[in-house]
């Protein structure tokens, strides 16, 4: 730290002054390692700003993006250093550069031992023969053509995810409908044929919700005729048949929405085929790589008199031969001895402390900060030092957090959205629980048995930070024959026990040590049980940490198993409870413990809410029956915006029959009430797992003051 400098041209100067040096855009870029929309944005943003930030969730091609950035830096005849908190992240870059015969450009420095090893056997420049010459203009032409299809490719993946969600929700709806009809029977002989699309059918439901049941006005009849092409009003005047019609329309909604999305998918697939997306993508990557290899030989100096003793003094000459420096963050300043590189790429910056990060910032003119704030952060070193400002507090912030807090909207922050690693059902949990549904799942699989929940028998099984019952339960259920299986747990003691019991082919390690790794199958053992000691805040907070759960789930490529005790994490209601609900909802029944799930139908009600609100805005704003609901709706919106309630969703006017279990023992009066047009004002459910958990009824005075209204409210509240 005493030897580093903070001149105006360094990133460290900008970091401390909270100001940026101006930069010009790079006009022509190449992509030898592939491309997608967010990777394109990330590479372009590097050359627009002295500081750029890339958020790289698991499986989104972070290393691929770094390699594309390096390629474009080198073609500008500039130098770059790649550093990380550990060697494995930098080793990923070495490995992928070696695959394309470009690792000879890297000076693998760092500790004294690594410097010694590097100079002991300097890499030679290979003879790379190309069958053809590639011009930069041709690459740019292909890139422009490809840009037209990049968003379509993402849209196709998004539609496929939506289709999967619709089909799962439809399956739950049909199960619910059949069970309901078994108990209460059907009340409709003639099904009205509404010749309107699925969106308009939800509009029809909202219309029914807001008109008088017994009598239709002349205007209501005109609306039914001209907007919904419905002439007969008799079926919708009767409470029972009206409810049945609503159910039928909901059933039709799923069928028609699935048909609509399938049609859109076929259209996008034809569009991508017509524009030769796959061949253009391949052509861009291959031509970019050939151009990269042919141009770099013109830039690299083949002779160098540099040695281990003098390379720091002759750094300009050394970096003309080795324009890429690899090192750990702790060693970079010593490795290049006070010299500067043009660009610094900091990988896994969310695991890097501010202080070693500063060492690298003093060595570069520009920086690319890469990390993921949703995965495990650094473990801060305890110091007695008071930070000059809170934003530089190395115990509170890692380097990525510090940069984000200091620069906020001043620098480009790119989220890599396209995910290529995990089974769709595995990454979908991480997406909705941790990434606000911003990831786009590019993987596909027909294997529906990607999730498994193993719940151990009740009892106190926790001993000295291991839980033998969970390991035995895994063995009893079958470990499987997969050659790539990882058994992960929060505590090392559990991993040691697992190594004794599980096959040698099964890797057992803590979740912290598994970050950055992956397996075809992951078994996540939560270890804790329900005894008071395990339920302490310190234990629960450690095991149920959202960063830890995110890492645990996203290590699995094809299959994920959760092994836990009954209700251990229910009270905390954090990420593991959400994961249990998720597996119960999305998992195959053969891989689940028994569950009595009643699902709220989120996709249907998400659209219904919007239509309902539009219709209500047309109503008299002074009407007291709706004023009270508007007040409560605004309060609910404010509450759900708070971070601690981010896992909840709220829907309006959900039918009572869709929430209560049809199998309960109802009185005749209660049964009759449920089958009428009865609904709940607000229903809360989890975003993950979709279980309804709470209801709010708004009993405004004007609408609930009559004796019959009070009787109705009492009935509704009774269950």
XYZ file of C-alpha atoms in Angstrom:
719
model
C 0.000 0.000 0.000
C 2.896 2.375 0.732
C 4.341 1.901 -2.738
C 1.211 2.525 -4.840
C 0.656 5.860 -6.552
C -2.543 7.783 -7.209
C -1.877 9.895 -10.290
C -4.702 11.582 -12.205
C -4.588 9.007 -14.997
C -5.322 6.059 -12.670
C -8.722 4.617 -11.843
C -7.832 4.957 -8.173
C -7.817 8.740 -8.591
C -11.310 8.647 -10.151
C -12.543 6.225 -7.482
C -11.413 8.517 -4.656
C -12.495 11.762 -6.361
C -15.832 10.211 -7.462
C -15.342 11.641 -10.930
C -14.696 10.100 -14.332
C -12.220 10.821 -17.113
C -13.844 11.154 -20.548
C -13.672 8.305 -23.018
C -14.568 7.880 -26.702
C -16.630 5.002 -28.047
C -14.959 2.153 -29.901
C -16.504 2.043 -33.374
C -15.776 -1.463 -34.670
C -16.040 -4.420 -32.302
C -15.516 -8.132 -32.827
C -16.996 -11.095 -30.930
C -14.811 -14.200 -31.295
C -16.442 -15.868 -28.275
C -20.099 -15.416 -29.255
C -22.690 -12.756 -28.550
C -26.146 -12.019 -27.154
C -27.899 -8.681 -26.487
C -26.657 -8.082 -22.946
C -23.106 -9.216 -23.782
C -23.134 -6.793 -26.717
C -24.185 -3.971 -24.371
C -21.538 -4.959 -21.826
C -18.677 -4.882 -24.371
C -19.849 -1.596 -25.910
C -20.158 0.039 -22.469
C -16.537 -0.798 -21.589
C -15.335 1.663 -24.219
C -17.847 4.393 -23.385
C -16.758 4.976 -19.797
C -13.572 4.902 -17.736
C -15.432 2.696 -15.270
C -18.012 0.085 -16.279
C -19.789 -2.508 -14.161
C -21.017 -5.916 -15.309
C -23.389 -7.943 -13.125
C -22.912 -11.590 -14.079
C -25.422 -14.030 -12.533
C -24.485 -17.728 -12.731
C -24.420 -19.277 -16.194
C -24.783 -15.998 -18.110
C -21.459 -16.155 -19.978
C -19.408 -13.890 -17.739
C -16.038 -15.350 -18.791
C -17.125 -15.277 -22.434
C -17.902 -11.553 -22.052
C -14.512 -10.908 -20.438
C -12.758 -12.671 -23.331
C -14.602 -10.523 -25.893
C -13.612 -7.406 -23.958
C -9.954 -8.516 -23.902
C -10.004 -9.163 -27.665
C -11.223 -5.654 -28.423
C -8.738 -4.070 -26.002
C -5.832 -5.870 -27.656
C -6.941 -4.910 -31.174
C -6.676 -1.287 -30.064
C -3.029 -2.055 -29.254
C -3.667 -1.586 -25.535
C -2.851 -3.656 -22.463
C -5.092 -5.331 -19.908
C -4.730 -7.025 -16.532
C -7.232 -9.613 -15.299
C -7.367 -10.039 -11.540
C -9.585 -11.738 -8.989
C -9.720 -12.573 -5.313
C -8.606 -16.121 -6.140
C -6.724 -17.980 -8.849
C -9.661 -20.055 -10.133
C -11.511 -17.125 -11.735
C -8.382 -15.996 -13.611
C -7.620 -19.628 -14.509
C -10.957 -19.758 -16.398
C -9.645 -17.032 -18.696
C -6.334 -18.894 -19.167
C -8.155 -22.114 -20.023
C -10.477 -20.581 -22.629
C -7.648 -18.592 -24.233
C -5.632 -21.802 -24.476
C -8.472 -23.504 -26.383
C -8.129 -20.966 -29.203
C -4.299 -20.912 -29.129
C -4.106 -17.385 -27.697
C -2.742 -18.120 -24.232
C 0.753 -17.158 -25.473
C -0.378 -13.520 -25.036
C -0.759 -13.906 -21.257
C 1.881 -13.227 -18.627
C 0.738 -15.443 -15.757
C 2.119 -13.425 -12.857
C 1.047 -12.926 -9.260
C 2.949 -14.420 -6.346
C 6.747 -14.831 -6.535
C 6.288 -18.551 -7.192
C 4.043 -17.854 -10.190
C 6.440 -15.230 -11.562
C 9.320 -17.708 -11.232
C 7.318 -20.432 -12.986
C 6.314 -18.075 -15.812
C 9.840 -16.878 -16.614
C 11.262 -20.352 -16.236
C 9.320 -21.443 -19.318
C 8.190 -18.503 -21.417
C 5.474 -19.412 -23.922
C 6.451 -19.284 -27.565
C 4.393 -17.709 -30.330
C 2.620 -20.474 -32.257
C 2.294 -20.513 -36.015
C -1.393 -20.063 -36.657
C -2.389 -20.776 -40.246
C -5.678 -19.462 -41.548
C -7.327 -20.750 -44.680
C -8.675 -17.299 -45.507
C -8.276 -13.604 -44.856
C -11.084 -11.829 -43.012
C -11.785 -8.108 -43.309
C -13.185 -6.083 -40.412
C -15.876 -4.589 -42.688
C -17.274 -8.068 -43.348
C -17.498 -8.773 -39.602
C -19.380 -5.516 -39.075
C -21.835 -6.385 -41.858
C -22.587 -9.757 -40.264
C -22.911 -8.116 -36.842
C -25.475 -5.608 -38.134
C -27.530 -8.417 -39.699
C -27.325 -10.434 -36.503
C -28.453 -7.540 -34.312
C -31.874 -7.726 -35.963
C -32.334 -11.261 -34.623
C -30.690 -11.043 -31.183
C -33.785 -9.598 -29.508
C -36.011 -12.073 -31.355
C -33.921 -14.924 -29.911
C -34.428 -13.543 -26.400
C -38.129 -13.019 -27.048
C -38.409 -16.648 -28.193
C -36.796 -17.875 -24.956
C -39.114 -15.629 -22.906
C -42.181 -16.976 -24.713
C -41.079 -20.567 -24.068
C -40.757 -19.810 -20.358
C -44.229 -18.230 -20.369
C -45.643 -21.270 -22.170
C -44.190 -23.581 -19.534
C -45.693 -21.432 -16.755
C -49.103 -21.372 -18.435
C -49.142 -25.148 -18.871
C -48.202 -25.756 -15.222
C -50.817 -23.282 -14.026
C -53.412 -24.832 -16.330
C -52.648 -28.253 -14.863
C -53.273 -26.964 -11.327
C -56.433 -25.184 -12.457
C -57.876 -28.351 -14.025
C -57.091 -30.353 -10.864
C -58.828 -27.723 -8.751
C -61.838 -27.542 -11.102
C -62.335 -31.315 -11.114
C -62.102 -31.533 -7.347
C -64.514 -28.647 -6.910
C -67.065 -30.200 -9.260
C -66.779 -33.558 -7.505
C -67.869 -31.877 -4.269
C -70.370 -29.261 -5.481
C -71.474 -30.597 -8.873
C -72.154 -28.634 -12.061
C -74.987 -26.157 -12.529
C -74.775 -25.289 -16.210
C -76.304 -27.231 -19.057
C -75.663 -24.806 -21.879
C -72.172 -23.313 -22.177
C -72.200 -19.818 -23.699
C -69.971 -19.544 -26.755
C -68.105 -16.276 -26.317
C -66.479 -15.464 -29.643
C -63.854 -13.203 -28.134
C -60.152 -13.631 -27.443
C -58.635 -14.578 -24.085
C -57.792 -10.987 -23.099
C -61.382 -9.873 -23.771
C -62.693 -12.807 -21.766
C -60.955 -11.441 -18.690
C -62.556 -8.109 -19.508
C -65.902 -9.952 -19.546
C -65.175 -11.340 -16.058
C -64.474 -7.858 -14.742
C -67.738 -6.678 -16.338
C -69.643 -9.418 -14.497
C -67.964 -8.399 -11.256
C -69.249 -4.833 -11.477
C -72.835 -5.164 -12.694
C -75.959 -5.928 -10.700
C -76.559 -9.658 -10.498
C -80.322 -9.756 -10.669
C -80.991 -7.007 -13.184
C -79.129 -5.640 -16.211
C -79.522 -2.061 -17.329
C -80.094 -1.147 -20.961
C -76.476 -0.027 -21.172
C -75.322 -3.373 -19.679
C -77.288 -5.254 -22.329
C -75.730 -3.149 -25.096
C -72.284 -3.834 -23.676
C -72.968 -7.577 -23.601
C -74.216 -7.545 -27.165
C -71.725 -5.299 -28.935
C -68.598 -5.791 -26.871
C -68.953 -9.450 -25.914
C -71.395 -10.689 -28.617
C -73.692 -12.156 -25.946
C -77.449 -11.927 -26.425
C -78.824 -14.225 -23.711
C -78.534 -12.856 -20.174
C -80.416 -15.586 -18.328
C -77.358 -17.790 -17.510
C -75.456 -14.921 -15.943
C -78.365 -13.736 -13.820
C -78.323 -16.915 -11.746
C -75.628 -17.062 -9.060
C -74.742 -20.717 -9.609
C -74.605 -20.619 -13.397
C -72.730 -17.328 -13.317
C -70.025 -18.922 -11.162
C -69.843 -21.889 -13.523
C -69.515 -19.552 -16.514
C -66.616 -17.770 -14.807
C -64.884 -21.110 -14.255
C -65.429 -22.127 -17.887
C -64.082 -18.799 -19.126
C -60.998 -19.222 -16.966
C -60.518 -22.707 -18.408
C -60.861 -21.290 -21.924
C -58.397 -18.517 -21.033
C -55.618 -21.017 -20.345
C -56.345 -23.028 -23.480
C -56.443 -19.945 -25.709
C -53.416 -18.276 -24.122
C -51.405 -21.473 -24.615
C -52.494 -21.601 -28.260
C -51.615 -17.916 -28.712
C -48.143 -18.259 -27.167
C -47.461 -21.443 -29.164
C -48.370 -19.543 -32.323
C -45.994 -16.708 -31.378
C -43.216 -19.219 -30.710
C -43.680 -20.798 -34.143
C -43.606 -17.348 -35.744
C -40.374 -16.356 -33.976
C -38.757 -19.675 -34.883
C -39.653 -19.151 -38.552
C -38.352 -15.591 -38.388
C -35.002 -16.687 -36.939
C -34.689 -19.464 -39.519
C -35.522 -17.055 -42.331
C -32.822 -14.636 -41.154
C -30.315 -17.502 -40.732
C -29.708 -16.642 -37.073
C -27.667 -19.740 -36.192
C -25.432 -19.555 -39.265
C -24.893 -15.792 -38.821
C -23.943 -16.292 -35.165
C -21.475 -19.011 -36.137
C -20.083 -16.886 -38.969
C -19.615 -13.882 -36.676
C -17.723 -15.934 -34.050
C -15.520 -17.784 -36.571
C -14.679 -14.679 -38.615
C -14.023 -12.645 -35.462
C -11.636 -15.306 -34.161
C -9.735 -15.536 -37.463
C -9.499 -11.732 -37.629
C -8.348 -11.630 -33.971
C -5.614 -14.195 -34.612
C -4.412 -12.613 -37.834
C -4.346 -9.033 -36.504
C -2.742 -9.830 -33.171
C 0.357 -11.170 -34.921
C 0.840 -7.685 -36.414
C 0.652 -6.083 -32.967
C 2.734 -8.493 -30.887
C 6.474 -7.962 -30.879
C 8.214 -11.279 -31.399
C 11.497 -10.298 -29.747
C 11.992 -9.340 -26.150
C 15.030 -8.925 -23.979
C 12.926 -8.944 -20.848
C 13.678 -11.260 -17.951
C 12.408 -11.798 -14.444
C 14.971 -9.285 -13.188
C 14.281 -6.452 -15.601
C 10.704 -6.834 -16.949
C 9.333 -4.210 -14.544
C 11.894 -1.651 -15.720
C 11.193 -2.573 -19.340
C 7.466 -2.919 -18.866
C 6.493 -1.171 -22.112
C 8.628 -3.597 -24.080
C 7.419 -6.539 -21.980
C 3.745 -5.655 -22.466
C 4.202 -5.436 -26.252
C 4.941 -9.151 -26.118
C 2.539 -9.984 -23.275
C -0.381 -7.508 -23.471
C -2.459 -9.556 -20.983
C -1.381 -9.770 -17.333
C -2.980 -12.360 -15.048
C -2.712 -12.109 -11.274
C -4.581 -12.178 -7.988
C -5.768 -8.828 -6.646
C -3.311 -9.009 -3.748
C -0.302 -9.494 -6.017
C -0.970 -7.249 -9.035
C 0.726 -4.087 -7.749
C 3.887 -5.995 -6.842
C 3.750 -8.051 -10.044
C 3.911 -5.035 -12.367
C 5.978 -2.855 -10.026
C 4.322 0.562 -10.240
C 3.650 0.407 -13.975
C 0.244 1.046 -15.563
C -1.948 -1.032 -17.835
C -4.649 0.525 -20.007
C -7.461 -1.660 -18.647
C -8.051 -3.630 -15.480
C -10.733 -6.335 -15.379
C -11.690 -7.349 -11.841
C -13.553 -10.668 -11.826
C -15.598 -11.867 -8.812
C -15.505 -8.289 -7.495
C -18.371 -9.064 -5.092
C -15.958 -11.356 -3.204
C -13.129 -8.823 -3.142
C -12.344 -6.561 -0.210
C -11.950 -2.841 -0.917
C -8.326 -2.714 0.276
C -6.779 -5.336 -2.081
C -9.033 -3.898 -4.789
C -7.305 -0.532 -4.383
C -3.986 -2.167 -5.255
C -5.317 -2.973 -8.709
C -7.009 0.409 -9.200
C -3.636 2.125 -8.775
C -2.267 0.077 -11.705
C -4.785 0.935 -14.433
C -6.277 3.775 -16.456
C -9.686 2.101 -16.940
C -11.520 -0.595 -15.031
C -14.222 -3.199 -15.716
C -15.782 -4.398 -12.454
C -17.446 -7.812 -12.810
C -19.433 -9.647 -10.137
C -22.808 -10.687 -8.772
C -24.251 -9.011 -5.703
C -26.822 -11.799 -5.365
C -24.184 -14.466 -4.660
C -21.952 -14.920 -1.629
C -20.084 -11.709 -0.795
C -16.610 -11.371 0.633
C -15.904 -12.183 4.272
C -14.544 -8.841 5.494
C -11.350 -8.614 7.463
C -11.869 -6.955 10.825
C -9.877 -3.756 11.278
C -9.821 -0.897 13.729
C -9.537 1.630 10.908
C -12.192 4.305 10.483
C -13.059 4.794 6.806
C -12.659 8.302 5.405
C -16.238 7.937 4.149
C -18.850 5.228 4.637
C -18.763 4.244 0.931
C -15.148 3.125 1.351
C -15.866 1.049 4.476
C -14.139 -2.277 3.775
C -16.081 -4.054 6.540
C -19.468 -2.958 5.187
C -18.913 -3.095 1.422
C -17.112 -5.336 -1.007
C -15.436 -3.671 -3.993
C -18.422 -4.147 -6.325
C -20.861 -2.680 -3.780
C -18.531 0.237 -3.166
C -18.362 1.082 -6.890
C -22.137 0.783 -7.314
C -22.821 3.006 -4.279
C -20.270 5.656 -5.274
C -21.050 5.997 -8.982
C -24.677 4.813 -9.251
C -26.025 6.290 -12.506
C -22.718 7.867 -13.539
C -21.326 4.623 -14.968
C -22.931 1.934 -17.166
C -24.125 -1.116 -15.206
C -24.961 -4.073 -17.456
C -26.834 -7.135 -16.236
C -26.005 -10.271 -18.213
C -29.499 -11.692 -18.608
C -29.225 -14.743 -20.837
C -28.712 -17.931 -18.800
C -27.121 -20.999 -20.441
C -26.277 -23.447 -17.629
C -29.131 -24.867 -15.564
C -32.277 -26.827 -16.315
C -35.089 -24.258 -16.854
C -36.916 -25.277 -13.669
C -33.750 -24.952 -11.579
C -32.726 -21.464 -12.696
C -36.353 -20.294 -12.674
C -36.294 -20.433 -8.873
C -33.208 -18.199 -8.708
C -34.756 -15.913 -11.300
C -37.992 -15.211 -9.440
C -36.511 -15.363 -5.926
C -33.299 -13.373 -6.403
C -33.155 -11.686 -9.819
C -36.633 -10.102 -10.104
C -37.413 -12.217 -13.183
C -34.774 -10.369 -15.216
C -32.959 -13.500 -16.409
C -33.825 -15.072 -19.753
C -33.586 -18.856 -19.721
C -31.883 -20.080 -22.887
C -31.668 -23.740 -21.820
C -34.300 -26.318 -22.754
C -35.022 -29.791 -21.402
C -37.785 -32.371 -21.699
C -36.803 -33.998 -18.390
C -39.504 -32.986 -15.914
C -37.795 -34.650 -12.937
C -35.188 -31.974 -12.309
C -36.277 -31.155 -8.742
C -36.432 -33.364 -5.652
C -37.447 -32.680 -2.054
C -36.344 -35.092 0.689
C -37.905 -34.292 4.056
C -36.458 -36.208 7.001
C -38.575 -37.761 9.737
C -39.323 -35.597 12.758
C -36.729 -35.556 15.490
C -33.581 -33.868 16.785
C -30.880 -35.002 14.388
C -28.421 -32.070 14.634
C -25.110 -33.013 16.323
C -21.949 -30.866 16.322
C -22.848 -29.147 13.047
C -23.764 -32.320 11.167
C -27.035 -34.165 10.604
C -26.561 -37.870 9.894
C -30.295 -38.396 9.273
C -30.179 -36.118 6.226
C -27.239 -38.051 4.771
C -28.961 -41.384 5.460
C -32.169 -40.074 3.861
C -30.243 -39.218 0.709
C -28.772 -42.714 0.582
C -32.195 -44.285 1.188
C -33.742 -42.286 -1.660
C -30.824 -43.061 -3.950
C -27.803 -40.955 -4.837
C -27.973 -41.831 -8.521
C -25.377 -42.899 -11.059
C -24.494 -39.468 -12.340
C -20.728 -39.029 -12.625
C -20.997 -35.359 -11.678
C -22.756 -35.112 -8.295
C -22.086 -32.536 -5.630
C -23.213 -32.817 -2.000
C -23.155 -29.351 -0.471
C -23.953 -28.070 3.002
C -23.432 -24.893 5.048
C -21.124 -26.636 7.538
C -17.862 -28.458 6.928
C -18.707 -31.110 9.551
C -21.668 -32.257 7.444
C -19.441 -32.487 4.354
C -16.909 -34.620 6.256
C -19.651 -37.033 7.360
C -21.026 -37.163 3.812
C -17.607 -38.149 2.442
C -17.614 -41.164 4.775
C -21.068 -42.366 3.703
C -21.546 -41.330 0.071
C -19.856 -42.855 -2.997
C -16.414 -41.518 -3.925
C -17.847 -40.105 -7.142
C -19.919 -37.647 -5.083
C -18.044 -34.415 -4.329
C -18.813 -33.116 -0.837
C -17.924 -29.523 0.030
C -19.322 -26.426 1.711
C -21.417 -24.043 -0.350
C -18.840 -21.288 0.123
C -16.120 -23.427 -1.449
C -18.490 -24.493 -4.261
C -19.073 -20.955 -5.546
C -17.810 -20.791 -9.121
C -18.145 -24.569 -9.570
C -20.941 -26.664 -11.044
C -22.183 -30.271 -11.196
C -24.791 -32.096 -13.232
C -26.577 -32.860 -9.958
C -26.489 -31.023 -6.646
C -27.773 -32.286 -3.279
C -28.229 -29.452 -0.766
C -28.355 -30.527 2.883
C -29.580 -27.804 5.270
C -28.365 -29.680 8.458
C -30.442 -27.790 11.065
C -33.401 -29.299 12.909
C -36.176 -27.806 15.073
C -34.457 -27.831 18.460
C -34.092 -24.432 20.095
C -30.358 -24.214 19.485
C -30.796 -24.682 15.740
C -33.602 -22.143 15.659
C -31.368 -19.400 17.058
C -31.075 -16.292 14.905
C -27.365 -16.834 14.235
C -27.865 -20.387 12.907
C -30.947 -19.577 10.833
C -29.445 -16.384 9.403
C -26.315 -18.256 8.354
C -28.014 -21.255 6.685
C -31.001 -19.353 5.278
C -28.901 -16.526 3.849
C -30.320 -15.708 0.373
C -26.828 -15.382 -1.151
C -25.925 -18.863 0.103
C -29.186 -20.416 -1.152
C -28.732 -18.758 -4.545
C -25.255 -20.253 -4.894
C -26.468 -23.679 -3.707
C -29.267 -23.932 -6.273
C -27.391 -22.420 -9.219
C -24.551 -24.972 -8.974
C -26.885 -27.662 -10.412
C -27.042 -28.107 -14.177
C -29.583 -30.946 -14.602
C -30.976 -31.928 -11.197
C -31.314 -30.315 -7.770
C -32.286 -32.026 -4.497
C -33.133 -30.278 -1.246
C -32.712 -32.329 1.955
C -34.233 -30.726 5.025
C -36.342 -31.310 8.130
C -40.073 -30.764 8.459
C -40.894 -27.126 9.149
C -37.332 -26.226 10.184
C -37.313 -22.986 8.168
C -41.024 -22.288 8.213
C -40.918 -19.673 10.965
C -38.085 -17.739 9.317
C -40.014 -17.853 6.017
C -36.919 -16.981 4.012
C -35.250 -18.405 0.930
C -35.292 -22.077 1.999
C -39.007 -21.955 2.808
C -39.520 -20.411 -0.645
C -37.378 -23.170 -2.175
C -39.512 -25.856 -0.487
C -42.699 -24.248 -1.802
C -41.162 -23.955 -5.248
C -40.174 -27.634 -5.452
C -43.616 -28.712 -4.231
C -45.260 -26.573 -6.915
C -42.950 -27.294 -9.867
C -41.568 -30.717 -8.983
C -42.794 -34.087 -10.199
C -45.106 -35.756 -7.672
C -42.861 -38.826 -7.578
C -40.061 -36.687 -6.132
C -42.132 -34.917 -3.469
C -43.504 -35.554 -0.016
C -47.307 -35.421 0.218
C -48.651 -31.919 -0.113
C -52.118 -30.303 -0.113
C -51.404 -27.313 -2.321
C -54.149 -24.982 -3.336
C -52.693 -22.707 -5.977
C -53.582 -19.151 -6.789
C -53.466 -18.703 -10.518
C -50.973 -15.882 -10.890
C -50.830 -15.450 -14.651
C -54.603 -15.316 -15.005
C -55.062 -12.905 -12.101
C -52.107 -10.696 -13.087
C -53.969 -9.811 -16.293
C -57.370 -9.790 -14.582
C -56.102 -7.233 -12.021
C -55.123 -4.802 -14.784
C -58.474 -5.095 -16.564
C -60.387 -4.807 -13.283
C -58.538 -1.630 -12.364
C -59.175 -0.028 -15.768
C -62.890 -0.728 -15.419
C -63.032 0.614 -11.874
C -61.398 3.889 -12.893
C -64.426 4.507 -15.108
C -66.726 4.246 -12.087
C -67.810 7.195 -9.998
C -64.742 8.094 -7.919
C -66.921 9.287 -5.067
C -68.677 5.949 -4.708
C -67.788 4.916 -1.159
C -67.829 1.173 -1.805
C -64.752 1.577 -4.017
C -63.078 4.467 -2.163
C -62.256 2.186 0.761
C -60.767 -0.460 -1.553
C -58.657 2.177 -3.316
C -57.257 3.327 0.000
C -56.371 -0.219 1.036
C -54.968 -0.976 -2.449
C -52.600 2.007 -2.211
C -51.458 0.889 1.251
C -50.862 -2.680 0.019
C -48.864 -1.355 -2.944
C -46.629 0.669 -0.611
C -46.103 -2.257 1.765
C -45.239 -4.768 -0.985
C -42.677 -2.314 -2.375
C -40.666 -2.737 0.830
C -37.734 -5.145 0.624
C -38.910 -7.477 3.417
C -42.194 -8.179 1.584
C -40.687 -8.536 -1.906
C -41.542 -12.263 -1.964
C -45.297 -11.544 -1.783
C -47.869 -10.683 -4.442
C -51.451 -9.454 -4.047
C -54.446 -10.029 -6.335
C -57.845 -8.339 -6.278
C -61.298 -9.922 -6.331
C -60.260 -13.566 -6.205
C -63.233 -15.913 -6.009
C -63.778 -17.455 -2.604
C -64.182 -20.911 -4.180
C -60.619 -20.747 -5.534
C -59.128 -20.215 -2.086
C -61.024 -22.493 0.282
C -60.563 -26.240 0.043
C -63.579 -28.002 -1.511
C -62.925 -31.062 0.659
C -63.730 -29.365 3.989
C -66.984 -30.172 5.789
C -69.214 -27.174 5.024
C -72.717 -26.512 6.218
C -75.374 -26.270 3.507
C -75.512 -22.515 4.021
C -71.732 -22.156 3.726
C -71.641 -24.353 0.636
C -74.346 -22.256 -0.978
C -72.465 -19.073 -0.133
C -69.208 -20.354 -1.645
C -70.932 -21.191 -4.924
C -72.440 -17.731 -5.256
C -70.540 -14.828 -6.788
C -68.482 -14.384 -3.606
C -64.958 -13.068 -3.796
C -62.212 -11.734 -1.532
C -61.081 -8.151 -1.968
C -57.348 -8.868 -1.709
C -55.563 -12.217 -1.627
C -51.864 -12.459 -0.798
C -49.696 -15.256 -2.137
C -46.018 -16.091 -2.386
C -44.400 -15.294 -5.724
C -42.485 -18.550 -5.348
C -44.807 -21.513 -4.942
C -47.915 -19.335 -5.350
C -49.562 -20.549 -2.105
C -52.265 -18.123 -0.885
C -51.434 -17.076 2.670
C -53.716 -14.198 3.683
C -56.906 -12.369 2.750
C -57.970 -8.773 3.359
C -61.650 -7.923 3.275
C -62.493 -4.232 3.051
C -65.713 -3.613 4.971
C -66.519 -0.028 3.949
C -69.408 1.385 5.975
C -71.792 2.229 3.122
C -71.395 -1.158 1.472
C -71.462 -3.272 4.628
C -73.898 -1.508 6.959
C -77.116 -3.367 6.074
C -78.101 -6.445 8.146
C -77.851 -8.768 5.124
C -74.373 -7.385 4.366
C -73.222 -8.074 7.904
C -74.551 -11.639 7.717
C -72.662 -12.158 4.438
C -69.456 -10.798 5.970
C -69.794 -13.087 8.975
C -70.182 -16.094 6.676
C -67.130 -15.170 4.701
C -65.072 -14.598 7.840
C -66.158 -17.891 9.439
C -63.699 -19.998 7.436
